C-alpha positions as a printed Julia matrix, in Angstrom:
155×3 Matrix{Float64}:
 154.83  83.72  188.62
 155.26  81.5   185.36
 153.65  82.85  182.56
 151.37  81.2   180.18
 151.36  80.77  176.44
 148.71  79.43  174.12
 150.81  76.32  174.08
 151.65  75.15  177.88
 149.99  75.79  180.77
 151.56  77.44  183.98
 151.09  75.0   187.55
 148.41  77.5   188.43
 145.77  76.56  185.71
 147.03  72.85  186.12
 146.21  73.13  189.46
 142.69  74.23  188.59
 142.02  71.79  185.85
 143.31  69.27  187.99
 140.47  70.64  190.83
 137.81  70.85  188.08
 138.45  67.17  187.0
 138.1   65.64  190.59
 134.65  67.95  190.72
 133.42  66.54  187.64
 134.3   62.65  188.84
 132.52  63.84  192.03
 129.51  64.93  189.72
 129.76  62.17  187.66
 129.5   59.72  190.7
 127.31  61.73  192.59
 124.48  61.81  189.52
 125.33  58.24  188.74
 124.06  57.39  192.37
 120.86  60.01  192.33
 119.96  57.97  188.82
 120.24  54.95  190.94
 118.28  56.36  194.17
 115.12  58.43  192.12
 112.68  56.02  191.2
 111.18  58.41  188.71
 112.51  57.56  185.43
 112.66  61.37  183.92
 115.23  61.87  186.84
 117.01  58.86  186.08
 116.93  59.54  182.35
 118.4   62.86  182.76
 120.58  62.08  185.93
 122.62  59.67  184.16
 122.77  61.87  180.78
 124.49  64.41  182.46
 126.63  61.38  184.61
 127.86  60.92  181.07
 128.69  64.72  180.52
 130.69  64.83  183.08
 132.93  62.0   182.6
 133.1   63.45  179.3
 134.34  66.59  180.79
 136.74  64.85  183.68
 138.18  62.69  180.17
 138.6   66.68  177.81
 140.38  68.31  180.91
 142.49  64.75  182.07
 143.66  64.85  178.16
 144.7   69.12  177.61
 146.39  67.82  181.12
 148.08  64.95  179.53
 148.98  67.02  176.42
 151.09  69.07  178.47
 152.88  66.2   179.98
 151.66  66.57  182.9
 150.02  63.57  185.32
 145.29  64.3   185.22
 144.08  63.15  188.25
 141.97  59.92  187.6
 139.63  59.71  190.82
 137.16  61.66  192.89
 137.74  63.64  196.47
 137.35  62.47  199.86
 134.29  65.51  199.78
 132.37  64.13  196.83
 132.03  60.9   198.73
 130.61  62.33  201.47
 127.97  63.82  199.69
 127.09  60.94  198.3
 126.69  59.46  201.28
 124.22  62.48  202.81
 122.18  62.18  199.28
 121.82  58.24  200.39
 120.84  59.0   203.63
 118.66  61.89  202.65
 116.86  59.69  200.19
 116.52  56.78  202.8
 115.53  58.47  205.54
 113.29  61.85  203.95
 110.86  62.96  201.5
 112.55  60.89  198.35
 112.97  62.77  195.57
 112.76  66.29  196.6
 115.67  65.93  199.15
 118.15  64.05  196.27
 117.13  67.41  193.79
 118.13  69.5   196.58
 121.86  67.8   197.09
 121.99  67.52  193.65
 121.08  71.51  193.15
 123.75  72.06  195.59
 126.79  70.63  194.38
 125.51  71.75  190.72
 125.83  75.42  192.62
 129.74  74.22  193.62
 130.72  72.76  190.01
 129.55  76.42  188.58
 131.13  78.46  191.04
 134.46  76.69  190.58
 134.36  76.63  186.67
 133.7   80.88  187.28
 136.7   81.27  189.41
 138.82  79.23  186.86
 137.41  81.02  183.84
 138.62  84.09  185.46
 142.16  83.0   185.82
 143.02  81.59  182.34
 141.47  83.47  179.91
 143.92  83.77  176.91
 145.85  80.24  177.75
 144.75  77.12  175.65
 142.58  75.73  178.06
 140.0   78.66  177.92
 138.0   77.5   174.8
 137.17  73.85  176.39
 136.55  75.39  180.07
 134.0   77.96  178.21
 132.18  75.25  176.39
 131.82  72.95  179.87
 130.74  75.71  181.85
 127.97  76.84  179.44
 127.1   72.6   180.01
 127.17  72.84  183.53
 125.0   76.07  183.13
 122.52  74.28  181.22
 122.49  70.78  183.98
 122.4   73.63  186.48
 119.25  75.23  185.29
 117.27  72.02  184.6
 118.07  70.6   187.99
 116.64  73.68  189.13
 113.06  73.34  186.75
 112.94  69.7   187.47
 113.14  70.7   191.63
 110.38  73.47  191.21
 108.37  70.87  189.44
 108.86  68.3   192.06
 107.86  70.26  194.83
 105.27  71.45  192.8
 103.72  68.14  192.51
């Protein structure tokens, strides 16, 4: 197993950043599309702010990538387009708004598990500090989607 230093990162963690970037180009595209599908504007307000976090994220973990002269990964998976297409046909051909919160919930439940399981293996190496600081975002996303879903079904 290659070790890691504080100053380059063993294939194993660029393995995982590399995973975490195509999840956050998933997110990005995926809350990009729900901004364009909710016709409440709240939802599209906040849908495309955190769009915007998360190609902010994809861009921080692409460039600790590049520092180690290493190739980021520049597009989305196969899977994120997928979903995509169920929140589309979810929103076309169901209840709207409460069946987009609910895909959204659920791949805001996959970005947090996988930034937990990284966190776990790289504490210590240079990339922990910026993975600490996007999880606690994708917390925060994570818990409004949640309150905005309550209040939609609420309503």
């Amino acid at each position: 197993m290659t070790s890691e230093s504080q100053n380059r990162l063993n294939q194993r963690t660029i393995t995982a950043l590399q995973e975490l970037i195509e999840i956050n180009l998933d997110s990005y595209n995926g809350f990009t599309k729900a901004a364009n599908l909710i016709e409440d504007t709240t939802l599209q307000h906040h849908f495309a702010g955190v769009a915007q976090e998360r190609i902010r994220q994809a861009v921080g973990l692409q460039q600790l990538i590049d520092s180690d002269d290493e190739q980021p990964l520049i597009e989305g998976s196969i899977a994120g387009r997928i979903h995509r297409a169920i929140m589309d046909w979810k929103d076309t051909f169901s209840e709207g708004p409460n069946a987009v919160l609910t895909e959204v919930k659920r791949g805001e439940d996959y970005i947090k598990a996988k930034y937990e399981a990284v966190l776990s293996r790289t504490a210590g190496s240079k990339a922990a500090g910026l993975l600490k600081r996007q999880y606690a975002a994708v917390k925060l996303a994570r818990n409004r989607i949640c309150e905005l879903r309550t209040k939609f079904t609420a309503t």
